[in-house]
Each structure stands twice: as C-alpha cells, then as structure tokens.
Amino acid sequence: MGQYVRNPPELSEGDLLGRRFKLCNRIDGINYGEIWEANVETETPLREVTLRIEELPFSHDLPESNEEIESFLAAFDRANKLPKCRYIPQVISSELDIPKQRAFHVFEALRSRSINSLVSNLEIPFETEVAISFVEKLLNAIEIAHENGILHLVLGPDAILVNENYEPRVIDFAVMPENRSSHTQLGLLVPLYASVAQLRGHGATEQDDIYSLGCLSYLVFTGELPYGKVISTEAAISGRDPYNVESLNTEANTVLSKSVALDAENRWSSVADFKEAFVRCFAS
C-alpha cells in the first residue's frame, strides 16, 4: 500500500464540482480539506448545500480497481448508512473525482463552523451550562453510531461542527478506510485526541472514540486538553494525570477523568455508560 499524503484541495469561489455544485462561500478549513457553501446549479430555484471536500490520500495515480480506491468507496457507503440523528448530518451523496484525486460529501446546508475554527477565534471554552449541553448532545450522537456498529476513530476539533445554537454536527465518519490495522501509517489520526492504543497501531475499539470524546469535553469546558499539548503515549510514559475542571464538581471531574484514562481498562467501557454518568452529575 502506498504512503498516504494529503494536502488541502485548491478551490475557489465559482468552481463547479460534480458538474452541478457551484462553490459560493468558504466556511472553514478543516483536516485535509475545506467546507464550502454551494448551490445546486441543476435545480430551480437554486438549492443551497454544504460540501465537505478533501484530497484523496494517495501519493500516486491509481486505477479505480485499486484496493485503496475500493476502501474509500466502502467508507463512503458506510457514511450513507449512518442512522438518523439530529447531531449527525445526513450525507446526501458522496462523490469521487479520480483525475483530480478529490472527494466530497454533500449535506443539506449546515451553517456551522468547526471546533477548531472556534478555538482559533477564541470562542472556546464555552460557558459551563452551554458546555454541559454540548457534551451531552455529542455523546448522544456517538452513542447512536456505536449502537449501529459504526466507529468514528478520528474524532477531533475538525470532525465536530457547531451551529449558532451551540449544537454539535459530527462529520467525517467516512474518512477511515476499512483496513483499521493501518490507521497509524495512514496518518489519518488526530494525535492529541488519539488513545495510546491508536497511536501504537492496535485494533480499533469503541474506547478509542471515548478517549477522543473525553478530550473534546475538556476542550469545550476549559479551552485546554486533559494532558496539555502532550500525546497520550507520552503522557502514559511520564505518568501524567488529567487536571480538574474548576467549574465542575468532584463527581463530574471523576466522570471526565475516567473518559481519558490512559489505560483502556480504566476507561468507560461504552459511550452509553459515559453519557449516563455525565448526565447524572447535573440532574436536578
């Protein structure tokens, strides 16, 4: 399998993708790609959609029968089978442009920005009550995906969009090829949000998503990650512990710290358990 190399796509306002999607406004630059508002030129009146556009991770020209192409097609198919959930935008279609080594997902207009963009604009951390609601909704989305046998595995600040009501929109379920044993060499992981097992190239499990969810939870509450700017493998070697979130009580801090336990055996066994414990902390 060839080395994966990915660069942001070169796009401009007015570009036509798939012969019908005219780019109108660049919303965000995210991991390996961009998010654009676009009009469907073949429909009257014009319909607005959101495109998530990415470069295909191939370092050389590949025939359509290549296993890497097939893996991406399988990933796109998986994305279209995601269960309906308010916080998981439905993929209308996913298209490949092999000559330009580009792919894009088409969503209904999302009108959202990535967490990464909010961090850059100093709009994170959220107010405590907003963060509590946001995390609960994010956990709900991933719980539904897991109940349907779908792991995300690249959860990070670019995979979570936020609308004007501070609700999450989880995307990028389709970026991870079927061959999960090759995650690390593919370079698709988000290192600061990846568990020890992921960074060491072990088989993927639900607990890898839980670690990433825990990291994102710390981020929206405090603007910082649980181990600072240190990846999980280094945190494990140095024996670091996650810090306490000052705005939360002891019970809530215990719940969050368990989500980012460096040893998977000490982490929540399921997102459902994580969510139940988290919600219970704030029950009136």
Coordinates of C-alpha atoms in Angstrom, one line a residue:
M1 CA 0.0 0.0 0.0
G2 CA 1.4 3.4 -0.9
Q3 CA 2.3 6.1 1.6
Y4 CA -0.7 8.4 2.3
V5 CA 0.0 12.0 1.5
R6 CA -2.8 14.6 1.9
N7 CA -3.0 18.3 1.1
P8 CA -5.8 20.8 1.3
P9 CA -7.7 21.0 -2.1
E10 CA -7.1 24.1 -4.2
L11 CA -10.6 25.6 -4.5
S12 CA -12.0 29.0 -5.4
E13 CA -15.4 30.6 -5.4
G14 CA -17.3 29.8 -8.6
D15 CA -15.7 26.4 -9.1
L16 CA -18.1 23.7 -10.3
L17 CA -17.8 20.3 -8.6
G18 CA -19.5 17.2 -10.0
R19 CA -20.9 19.3 -12.8
R20 CA -23.6 20.8 -10.6
F21 CA -22.3 22.1 -7.3
K22 CA -21.1 25.7 -7.6
L23 CA -19.0 26.9 -4.7
C24 CA -20.2 30.1 -3.2
N25 CA -18.6 30.7 0.2
R26 CA -15.7 29.0 2.0
I27 CA -16.9 28.3 5.6
D28 CA -13.9 26.5 7.1
G29 CA -10.6 24.9 6.5
I30 CA -10.5 21.6 8.3
N31 CA -8.4 18.4 8.5
Y32 CA -7.3 17.5 5.0
G33 CA -9.9 19.7 3.3
E34 CA -12.4 22.5 3.4
I35 CA -16.1 23.2 4.0
W36 CA -18.0 25.3 1.4
E37 CA -21.5 26.5 0.9
A38 CA -22.6 25.7 -2.6
N39 CA -25.6 26.0 -4.9
V40 CA -27.0 23.1 -6.9
E41 CA -26.9 24.6 -10.4
T42 CA -29.1 22.0 -11.9
E43 CA -32.1 22.8 -9.7
T44 CA -34.6 25.7 -10.0
P45 CA -34.8 27.5 -7.6
L46 CA -31.2 27.1 -6.6
R47 CA -30.8 24.9 -3.6
E48 CA -28.1 25.6 -1.0
V49 CA -26.0 22.7 0.3
T50 CA -22.8 22.2 2.3
L51 CA -19.8 20.4 0.8
R52 CA -17.0 18.8 2.8
I53 CA -14.2 18.5 0.3
E54 CA -11.0 16.6 0.7
E55 CA -8.0 15.4 -1.2
L56 CA -7.9 11.6 -1.6
P57 CA -4.9 10.2 0.4
F58 CA -2.9 8.7 -2.5
S59 CA 0.6 9.7 -3.4
H60 CA 0.3 8.5 -7.0
D61 CA -2.2 7.9 -9.7
L62 CA -4.2 4.8 -9.0
P63 CA -6.6 2.7 -11.1
E64 CA -10.2 2.5 -10.0
S65 CA -9.8 -1.1 -9.1
N66 CA -7.0 -0.4 -6.6
E67 CA -7.7 -1.6 -3.1
E68 CA -7.3 1.9 -1.7
I69 CA -10.0 3.2 -4.0
E70 CA -12.3 0.4 -3.0
S71 CA -11.6 1.2 0.6
F72 CA -12.7 4.7 0.1
L73 CA -15.8 3.7 -1.7
A74 CA -16.7 1.3 1.2
A75 CA -16.2 4.2 3.6
F76 CA -18.5 6.5 1.6
D77 CA -21.1 3.7 1.6
R78 CA -20.8 3.4 5.4
A79 CA -21.4 7.1 5.8
N80 CA -24.6 7.0 3.8
K81 CA -25.9 4.2 6.2
L82 CA -25.5 6.2 9.3
P83 CA -28.6 6.3 11.5
K84 CA -30.7 9.4 11.5
C85 CA -29.7 11.6 14.4
R86 CA -30.1 15.4 14.8
Y87 CA -26.4 15.7 15.6
I88 CA -25.2 13.6 12.7
P89 CA -25.9 15.4 9.4
Q90 CA -27.1 13.0 6.7
V91 CA -24.9 12.6 3.6
I92 CA -27.0 13.3 0.5
S93 CA -24.3 11.9 -1.7
S94 CA -20.5 11.2 -1.8
E95 CA -18.6 11.6 -5.0
L96 CA -15.1 10.8 -6.2
D97 CA -13.1 12.8 -8.7
I98 CA -10.3 10.3 -9.5
P99 CA -8.4 12.6 -12.1
K100 CA -8.1 15.3 -9.5
Q101 CA -7.8 12.9 -6.6
R102 CA -10.6 14.6 -4.8
A103 CA -13.7 13.5 -2.9
F104 CA -16.6 15.4 -1.4
H105 CA -19.6 14.7 0.7
V106 CA -22.8 16.7 0.1
F107 CA -25.0 17.7 3.1
E108 CA -28.1 19.9 3.4
A109 CA -27.0 23.4 4.4
L110 CA -25.3 23.1 7.8
R111 CA -24.4 26.7 8.6
S112 CA -21.9 25.5 11.1
R113 CA -18.2 26.0 11.9
S114 CA -15.6 23.6 13.2
I115 CA -14.5 23.5 16.9
N116 CA -11.0 24.2 15.5
S117 CA -12.3 27.4 14.0
L118 CA -13.9 28.4 17.3
V119 CA -10.7 27.8 19.2
S120 CA -8.8 29.9 16.7
N121 CA -11.3 32.7 17.2
L122 CA -11.1 32.5 21.0
E123 CA -14.8 31.3 21.1
I124 CA -13.9 28.3 23.2
P125 CA -14.2 27.5 26.1
F126 CA -18.0 27.6 26.2
E127 CA -20.0 28.9 29.2
T128 CA -20.4 25.9 31.7
E129 CA -24.1 25.4 31.0
V130 CA -23.5 25.5 27.3
A131 CA -20.6 23.1 27.5
I132 CA -22.7 20.6 29.6
S133 CA -25.5 20.6 27.0
F134 CA -23.0 20.4 24.1
V135 CA -21.1 17.4 25.5
E136 CA -24.4 15.5 26.3
K137 CA -25.5 16.0 22.7
L138 CA -22.1 15.0 21.3
L139 CA -22.2 11.8 23.4
N140 CA -25.7 11.1 22.2
A141 CA -24.5 11.2 18.6
I142 CA -21.6 8.9 19.0
E143 CA -23.7 6.5 21.2
I144 CA -26.2 6.1 18.3
A145 CA -23.4 5.5 15.8
H146 CA -21.9 2.8 18.1
E147 CA -25.3 1.2 18.6
N148 CA -25.3 0.7 14.8
G149 CA -21.8 -0.8 14.7
I150 CA -20.1 2.4 13.4
L151 CA -16.9 3.7 15.0
H152 CA -15.7 7.2 14.2
L153 CA -12.0 6.9 15.1
V154 CA -10.8 10.3 14.0
L155 CA -12.8 12.5 16.4
G156 CA -11.1 15.8 16.8
P157 CA -11.8 19.6 16.5
D158 CA -12.2 19.3 12.8
A159 CA -14.7 16.5 12.8
I160 CA -17.2 18.4 15.0
L161 CA -19.0 21.3 13.6
V162 CA -21.0 23.7 15.8
N163 CA -24.1 25.6 14.7
E164 CA -25.3 29.0 16.0
N165 CA -27.3 27.2 18.8
Y166 CA -24.1 25.5 20.0
E167 CA -25.3 22.1 18.9
P168 CA -22.7 19.6 17.5
R169 CA -22.8 18.3 14.0
V170 CA -20.5 15.2 13.7
I171 CA -18.9 14.6 10.3
D172 CA -16.1 12.6 8.8
F173 CA -17.3 9.1 9.7
A174 CA -16.2 8.2 6.2
V175 CA -12.6 9.2 6.3
M176 CA -11.3 6.0 7.8
P177 CA -10.7 3.1 5.4
E178 CA -11.9 -0.4 6.2
N179 CA -8.3 -1.6 7.0
R180 CA -8.3 -0.4 10.6
S181 CA -4.9 -2.0 11.4
S182 CA -3.3 0.6 9.2
H183 CA -4.6 3.7 11.0
T184 CA -1.3 5.0 12.2
Q185 CA 0.6 4.5 9.0
L186 CA -2.2 6.2 7.0
G187 CA -1.7 9.3 9.1
L188 CA -5.4 9.9 9.5
L189 CA -5.4 10.1 13.3
V190 CA -5.6 13.4 15.2
P191 CA -2.6 12.7 17.5
L192 CA -3.6 14.9 20.5
Y193 CA -7.1 13.2 20.5
A194 CA -5.9 9.7 19.9
S195 CA -5.7 7.0 22.6
V196 CA -2.5 5.1 23.4
A197 CA -3.8 2.0 21.6
Q198 CA -4.5 4.0 18.4
L199 CA -1.1 5.7 18.4
R200 CA 0.5 2.2 18.9
G201 CA -1.4 0.9 15.9
H202 CA -3.6 -1.6 17.9
G203 CA -7.0 -2.7 16.7
A204 CA -9.7 0.0 17.0
T205 CA -12.4 -0.2 19.6
E206 CA -15.3 1.9 21.0
Q207 CA -13.0 3.0 23.8
D208 CA -10.8 4.9 21.3
D209 CA -13.8 7.1 20.5
I210 CA -14.4 7.5 24.2
Y211 CA -10.9 8.9 24.7
S212 CA -11.4 11.4 21.9
L213 CA -14.8 12.4 23.3
G214 CA -13.2 13.0 26.7
C215 CA -10.5 15.2 25.2
L216 CA -13.2 17.2 23.3
S217 CA -15.1 17.5 26.6
Y218 CA -12.1 19.1 28.4
L219 CA -11.6 21.4 25.4
V220 CA -15.1 22.9 25.4
F221 CA -15.1 23.3 29.2
T222 CA -11.6 24.8 29.6
G223 CA -10.1 25.5 26.2
E224 CA -7.3 23.0 27.0
L225 CA -6.8 19.3 26.5
P226 CA -6.6 16.9 29.6
Y227 CA -2.8 16.4 29.2
G228 CA -2.0 19.7 27.6
K229 CA -0.1 19.5 24.4
V230 CA 1.2 16.0 25.1
I231 CA 0.0 13.0 23.2
S232 CA -1.4 10.0 25.2
T233 CA 1.6 7.8 24.7
E234 CA 4.0 10.4 26.2
A235 CA 1.5 11.2 29.0
A236 CA 1.5 7.5 29.8
I237 CA 5.3 7.3 30.0
S238 CA 5.6 10.4 32.2
G239 CA 2.7 9.2 34.5
R240 CA 0.6 12.3 33.9
D241 CA -3.0 12.7 35.3
P242 CA -5.7 14.8 33.8
Y243 CA -6.4 18.1 35.6
N244 CA -9.6 19.0 37.4
V245 CA -12.1 21.4 35.6
E246 CA -12.6 24.2 38.1
S247 CA -16.2 24.9 37.1
L248 CA -17.3 21.3 37.7
N249 CA -17.9 19.4 40.9
T250 CA -15.9 16.4 42.1
E251 CA -18.3 13.8 40.6
A252 CA -18.2 15.4 37.2
N253 CA -14.4 15.6 37.2
T254 CA -14.3 11.9 38.1
V255 CA -16.5 11.1 35.1
L256 CA -14.4 13.2 32.7
S257 CA -11.1 11.9 34.0
K258 CA -12.3 8.3 33.5
S259 CA -13.1 9.1 29.9
V260 CA -9.4 9.9 29.2
A261 CA -7.8 7.2 31.3
L262 CA -4.6 6.3 29.5
D263 CA -5.1 2.6 30.3
A264 CA -8.2 1.4 28.4
E265 CA -9.1 -0.9 31.2
N266 CA -9.7 2.1 33.4
R267 CA -11.8 4.0 30.8
W268 CA -15.6 3.9 30.4
S269 CA -16.5 0.6 28.6
S270 CA -19.1 2.3 26.4
V271 CA -20.3 5.7 25.4
A272 CA -23.7 4.9 26.9
D273 CA -22.1 4.4 30.3
F274 CA -20.1 7.6 29.9
K275 CA -23.2 9.6 28.9
E276 CA -25.3 8.2 31.7
A277 CA -22.7 9.1 34.3
F278 CA -22.2 12.5 32.8
V279 CA -25.9 13.4 32.7
R280 CA -26.4 12.1 36.3
C281 CA -23.8 14.6 37.5
F282 CA -26.1 17.5 36.5
A283 CA -29.5 16.0 37.2
S284 CA -31.6 18.4 39.3

